[in-house]
PDB file of C-alpha atoms in Angstrom:
ATOM      1  CA  MET A  24       0.006   0.012  -0.018  1.00  0.00           C
ATOM      2  CA  MET A  25       1.315   3.395  -0.893  1.00  0.00           C
ATOM      3  CA  LEU A  26      -0.059   6.285   1.076  1.00  0.00           C
ATOM      4  CA  GLY A  27      -1.478   9.100  -1.050  1.00  0.00           C
ATOM      5  CA  PRO A  28      -4.637  10.740  -2.374  1.00  0.00           C
ATOM      6  CA  ALA A  29      -6.379   7.381  -2.794  1.00  0.00           C
ATOM      7  CA  ASN A  30      -6.263   7.076   0.992  1.00  0.00           C
ATOM      8  CA  ALA A  31      -7.964  10.397   1.691  1.00  0.00           C
ATOM      9  CA  SER A  32     -10.615   8.674   3.783  1.00  0.00           C
ATOM     10  CA  MET A  33      -8.041   7.158   6.118  1.00  0.00           C
ATOM     11  CA  LEU A  34      -7.774   8.893   9.473  1.00  0.00           C
ATOM     12  CA  ILE A  35      -4.518   9.097  11.415  1.00  0.00           C
ATOM     13  CA  VAL A  36      -4.778  10.266  15.023  1.00  0.00           C
ATOM     14  CA  ILE A  37      -1.700  11.822  16.642  1.00  0.00           C
ATOM     15  CA  VAL A  38      -1.536  12.007  20.450  1.00  0.00           C
ATOM     16  CA  ASP A  39       1.481  13.958  21.765  1.00  0.00           C
ATOM     17  CA  ASP A  40       1.891  16.571  24.487  1.00  0.00           C
ATOM     18  CA  GLU A  41       4.381  18.579  22.378  1.00  0.00           C
ATOM     19  CA  GLU A  42       2.601  20.983  20.011  1.00  0.00           C
ATOM     20  CA  SER A  43       5.538  21.082  17.554  1.00  0.00           C
ATOM     21  CA  VAL A  44       5.456  17.277  17.190  1.00  0.00           C
ATOM     22  CA  ARG A  45       1.689  17.219  16.719  1.00  0.00           C
ATOM     23  CA  THR A  46       1.921  19.955  14.075  1.00  0.00           C
ATOM     24  CA  GLY A  47       4.810  18.284  12.229  1.00  0.00           C
ATOM     25  CA  LEU A  48       3.175  14.848  12.144  1.00  0.00           C
ATOM     26  CA  ARG A  49      -0.178  16.295  11.101  1.00  0.00           C
ATOM     27  CA  ARG A  50       1.459  18.193   8.213  1.00  0.00           C
ATOM     28  CA  LEU A  51       3.265  15.031   7.116  1.00  0.00           C
ATOM     29  CA  CYS A  52       0.030  13.019   7.079  1.00  0.00           C
ATOM     30  CA  VAL A  53      -1.899  15.732   5.245  1.00  0.00           C
ATOM     31  CA  SER A  54       0.891  16.041   2.646  1.00  0.00           C
ATOM     32  CA  LEU A  55       0.372  12.337   1.946  1.00  0.00           C
ATOM     33  CA  GLY A  56      -3.335  12.827   1.363  1.00  0.00           C
ATOM     34  CA  LEU A  57      -4.443  11.438   4.730  1.00  0.00           C
ATOM     35  CA  ARG A  58      -6.840  12.964   7.213  1.00  0.00           C
ATOM     36  CA  ALA A  59      -5.209  13.716  10.557  1.00  0.00           C
ATOM     37  CA  SER A  60      -6.566  14.654  13.959  1.00  0.00           C
ATOM     38  CA  VAL A  61      -4.366  15.730  16.854  1.00  0.00           C
ATOM     39  CA  TYR A  62      -4.772  15.497  20.610  1.00  0.00           C
ATOM     40  CA  ALA A  63      -2.560  17.029  23.313  1.00  0.00           C
ATOM     41  CA  SER A  64      -3.087  14.163  25.787  1.00  0.00           C
ATOM     42  CA  GLY A  65      -4.240  10.594  26.112  1.00  0.00           C
ATOM     43  CA  ARG A  66      -7.235  11.729  28.190  1.00  0.00           C
ATOM     44  CA  GLU A  67      -8.291  14.214  25.502  1.00  0.00           C
ATOM     45  CA  PHE A  68      -8.188  11.445  22.880  1.00  0.00           C
ATOM     46  CA  LEU A  69     -10.069   8.934  25.062  1.00  0.00           C
ATOM     47  CA  ASP A  70     -12.713  11.561  25.887  1.00  0.00           C
ATOM     48  CA  SER A  71     -13.189  12.199  22.166  1.00  0.00           C
ATOM     49  CA  LEU A  72     -13.742   8.483  21.547  1.00  0.00           C
ATOM     50  CA  ALA A  73     -16.298   8.366  24.382  1.00  0.00           C
ATOM     51  CA  ALA A  74     -18.059  11.329  22.754  1.00  0.00           C
ATOM     52  CA  GLY A  75     -18.328   9.471  19.428  1.00  0.00           C
ATOM     53  CA  ALA A  76     -15.335  10.715  17.476  1.00  0.00           C
ATOM     54  CA  PRO A  77     -14.397   8.570  14.449  1.00  0.00           C
ATOM     55  CA  HIS A  78     -11.979   5.796  15.206  1.00  0.00           C
ATOM     56  CA  PRO A  79      -8.606   6.152  13.490  1.00  0.00           C
ATOM     57  CA  HIS A  80      -7.179   3.751  10.965  1.00  0.00           C
ATOM     58  CA  CYS A  81      -3.848   4.291  12.756  1.00  0.00           C
ATOM     59  CA  LEU A  82      -2.898   5.884  16.067  1.00  0.00           C
ATOM     60  CA  LEU A  83       0.462   7.638  16.486  1.00  0.00           C
ATOM     61  CA  LEU A  84       1.082   7.709  20.227  1.00  0.00           C
ATOM     62  CA  ASP A  85       3.845   9.383  22.228  1.00  0.00           C
ATOM     63  CA  ALA A  86       5.100   7.146  25.005  1.00  0.00           C
ATOM     64  CA  HIS A  87       5.975   9.831  27.507  1.00  0.00           C
ATOM     65  CA  MET A  88       3.233  12.337  28.346  1.00  0.00           C
ATOM     66  CA  PRO A  89       2.235  13.869  31.642  1.00  0.00           C
ATOM     67  CA  HIS A  90      -0.866  12.566  33.509  1.00  0.00           C
ATOM     68  CA  MET A  91      -1.379   9.510  31.286  1.00  0.00           C
ATOM     69  CA  SER A  92       1.488   7.670  29.559  1.00  0.00           C
ATOM     70  CA  GLY A  93       1.215   6.125  26.136  1.00  0.00           C
ATOM     71  CA  LEU A  94       1.248   2.696  27.792  1.00  0.00           C
ATOM     72  CA  GLU A  95      -1.742   3.632  29.985  1.00  0.00           C
ATOM     73  CA  VAL A  96      -3.615   4.868  26.886  1.00  0.00           C
ATOM     74  CA  GLN A  97      -2.833   1.668  24.996  1.00  0.00           C
ATOM     75  CA  ARG A  98      -3.914  -0.579  27.867  1.00  0.00           C
ATOM     76  CA  TYR A  99      -7.168   1.375  28.210  1.00  0.00           C
ATOM     77  CA  LEU A 100      -7.880   0.999  24.492  1.00  0.00           C
ATOM     78  CA  ILE A 101      -7.328  -2.764  24.586  1.00  0.00           C
ATOM     79  CA  GLU A 102      -9.438  -3.214  27.727  1.00  0.00           C
ATOM     80  CA  ALA A 103     -12.241  -1.124  26.215  1.00  0.00           C
ATOM     81  CA  GLY A 104     -12.232  -3.267  23.055  1.00  0.00           C
ATOM     82  CA  PHE A 105     -10.942  -0.728  20.571  1.00  0.00           C
ATOM     83  CA  GLU A 106      -9.269  -2.333  17.564  1.00  0.00           C
ATOM     84  CA  PHE A 107      -7.027  -0.051  15.564  1.00  0.00           C
ATOM     85  CA  PRO A 108      -3.241  -0.258  15.094  1.00  0.00           C
ATOM     86  CA  THR A 109      -1.066   1.877  17.337  1.00  0.00           C
ATOM     87  CA  VAL A 110       2.437   3.088  16.533  1.00  0.00           C
ATOM     88  CA  VAL A 111       4.250   4.218  19.663  1.00  0.00           C
ATOM     89  CA  TYR A 112       7.308   6.492  19.465  1.00  0.00           C
ATOM     90  CA  THR A 113       9.752   7.443  22.200  1.00  0.00           C
ATOM     91  CA  ALA A 114      13.307   8.534  22.933  1.00  0.00           C
ATOM     92  CA  ASP A 115      13.613   5.716  25.508  1.00  0.00           C
ATOM     93  CA  ASP A 116      15.906   2.998  24.166  1.00  0.00           C
ATOM     94  CA  ALA A 117      15.557   0.519  27.026  1.00  0.00           C
ATOM     95  CA  PRO A 118      14.598  -2.920  25.657  1.00  0.00           C
ATOM     96  CA  GLU A 119      12.237  -3.584  28.585  1.00  0.00           C
ATOM     97  CA  VAL A 120      10.194  -0.525  27.672  1.00  0.00           C
ATOM     98  CA  GLU A 121       9.678  -1.763  24.124  1.00  0.00           C
ATOM     99  CA  ALA A 122       8.766  -5.189  25.496  1.00  0.00           C
ATOM    100  CA  ARG A 123       6.056  -3.680  27.720  1.00  0.00           C
ATOM    101  CA  TYR A 124       4.513  -1.810  24.794  1.00  0.00           C
ATOM    102  CA  MET A 125       4.614  -4.838  22.504  1.00  0.00           C
ATOM    103  CA  ALA A 126       2.994  -6.955  25.251  1.00  0.00           C
ATOM    104  CA  ALA A 127       0.259  -4.280  25.514  1.00  0.00           C
ATOM    105  CA  GLY A 128      -0.607  -4.802  21.850  1.00  0.00           C
ATOM    106  CA  VAL A 129       1.076  -1.954  19.955  1.00  0.00           C
ATOM    107  CA  ALA A 130       1.596  -2.674  16.290  1.00  0.00           C
ATOM    108  CA  ALA A 131       4.948  -0.828  16.023  1.00  0.00           C
ATOM    109  CA  TYR A 132       7.459   0.782  18.357  1.00  0.00           C
ATOM    110  CA  LEU A 133       9.784   3.489  17.034  1.00  0.00           C
ATOM    111  CA  ARG A 134      12.656   5.307  18.710  1.00  0.00           C
ATOM    112  CA  LYS A 135      13.274   9.034  18.266  1.00  0.00           C
ATOM    113  CA  PRO A 136      14.605  10.625  16.273  1.00  0.00           C
ATOM    114  CA  ILE A 137      12.405   9.102  13.599  1.00  0.00           C
ATOM    115  CA  ALA A 138      13.105   9.596   9.930  1.00  0.00           C
ATOM    116  CA  GLY A 139      10.024  10.485   7.874  1.00  0.00           C
ATOM    117  CA  ASP A 140      10.410   7.448   5.653  1.00  0.00           C
ATOM    118  CA  GLU A 141      10.693   5.162   8.686  1.00  0.00           C
ATOM    119  CA  LEU A 142       7.467   6.566  10.136  1.00  0.00           C
ATOM    120  CA  LEU A 143       5.651   6.275   6.824  1.00  0.00           C
ATOM    121  CA  GLU A 144       6.837   2.685   6.369  1.00  0.00           C
ATOM    122  CA  SER A 145       5.528   1.802   9.844  1.00  0.00           C
ATOM    123  CA  ILE A 146       2.148   3.472   9.175  1.00  0.00           C
ATOM    124  CA  GLU A 147       1.777   1.622   5.885  1.00  0.00           C
ATOM    125  CA  ARG A 148       2.811  -1.686   7.410  1.00  0.00           C
ATOM    126  CA  VAL A 149       0.454  -1.554  10.413  1.00  0.00           C
ATOM    127  CA  MET A 150      -2.454  -0.301   8.263  1.00  0.00           C
ATOM    128  CA  MET A 151      -1.947  -3.166   5.792  1.00  0.00           C
ATOM    129  CA  GLN A 152      -1.837  -5.713   8.622  1.00  0.00           C
ATOM    130  CA  ALA A 153      -5.012  -4.273  10.123  1.00  0.00           C
ATOM    131  CA  ARG A 154      -6.795  -3.533   6.816  1.00  0.00           C
ATOM    132  CA  PRO A 155      -9.475  -6.253   7.091  1.00  0.00           C
ATOM    133  CA  THR A 156     -10.574  -4.920  10.505  1.00  0.00           C
ATOM    134  CA  ALA A 157      -9.598  -1.250  10.303  1.00  0.00           C
ATOM    135  CA  VAL A 158     -13.079   0.001   9.517  1.00  0.00           C
ATOM    136  CA  ASP A 159     -14.735   2.353  11.955  1.00  0.00           C
ATOM    137  CA  GLN A 160     -15.217  -0.190  14.725  1.00  0.00           C
ATOM    138  CA  ARG A 161     -16.963   0.679  17.899  1.00  0.00           C
ATOM    139  CA  PRO A 162     -17.006  -1.781  20.790  1.00  0.00           C
ATOM    140  CA  THR A 163     -20.385  -3.283  21.334  1.00  0.00           C
ATOM    141  CA  ALA A 164     -21.876  -3.848  24.718  1.00  0.00           C
ATOM    142  CA  ALA A 165     -21.704  -7.431  25.875  1.00  0.00           C
ATOM    143  CA  ARG A 166     -25.023  -9.182  25.717  1.00  0.00           C
ATOM    144  CA  PRO A 167     -26.287 -10.420  29.022  1.00  0.00           C
ATOM    145  CA  PRO A 168     -26.173 -14.216  29.361  1.00  0.00           C
ATOM    146  CA  LYS A 169     -29.398 -16.070  28.654  1.00  0.00           C
ATOM    147  CA  VAL A 170     -30.859 -17.703  31.694  1.00  0.00           C
TER     148      VAL A 170
END
């Protein structure tokens, strides 16, 4: 899959506490013909989902943010039943940190600084892997057991 105008319906969500990073990643996505939404915190993103915001085809998630880390956001998403691929990025190069994120279900883990082509390759790869299920999924309430 090559990202471009044919993918204009695909939504990338960027969650990062640094405005310059959000702006740069959003511009990169838009230049590739993708829709992009940005959030300054994990809580802001989760609140938007609870309010009915469209689910992303790919989530770009900063690992280190105040109040709620990327790992906490990812764990919440999994527990709540959200199914979209997450690419986590961080400056932390400790192998155990990557292992924790991978165990939490992230689709890709990148270390800063990230080259633009490396990020794009990761987005393309995780979106291709998730393509059959990357439609706008919303968790459904569990049905009560029949008695």
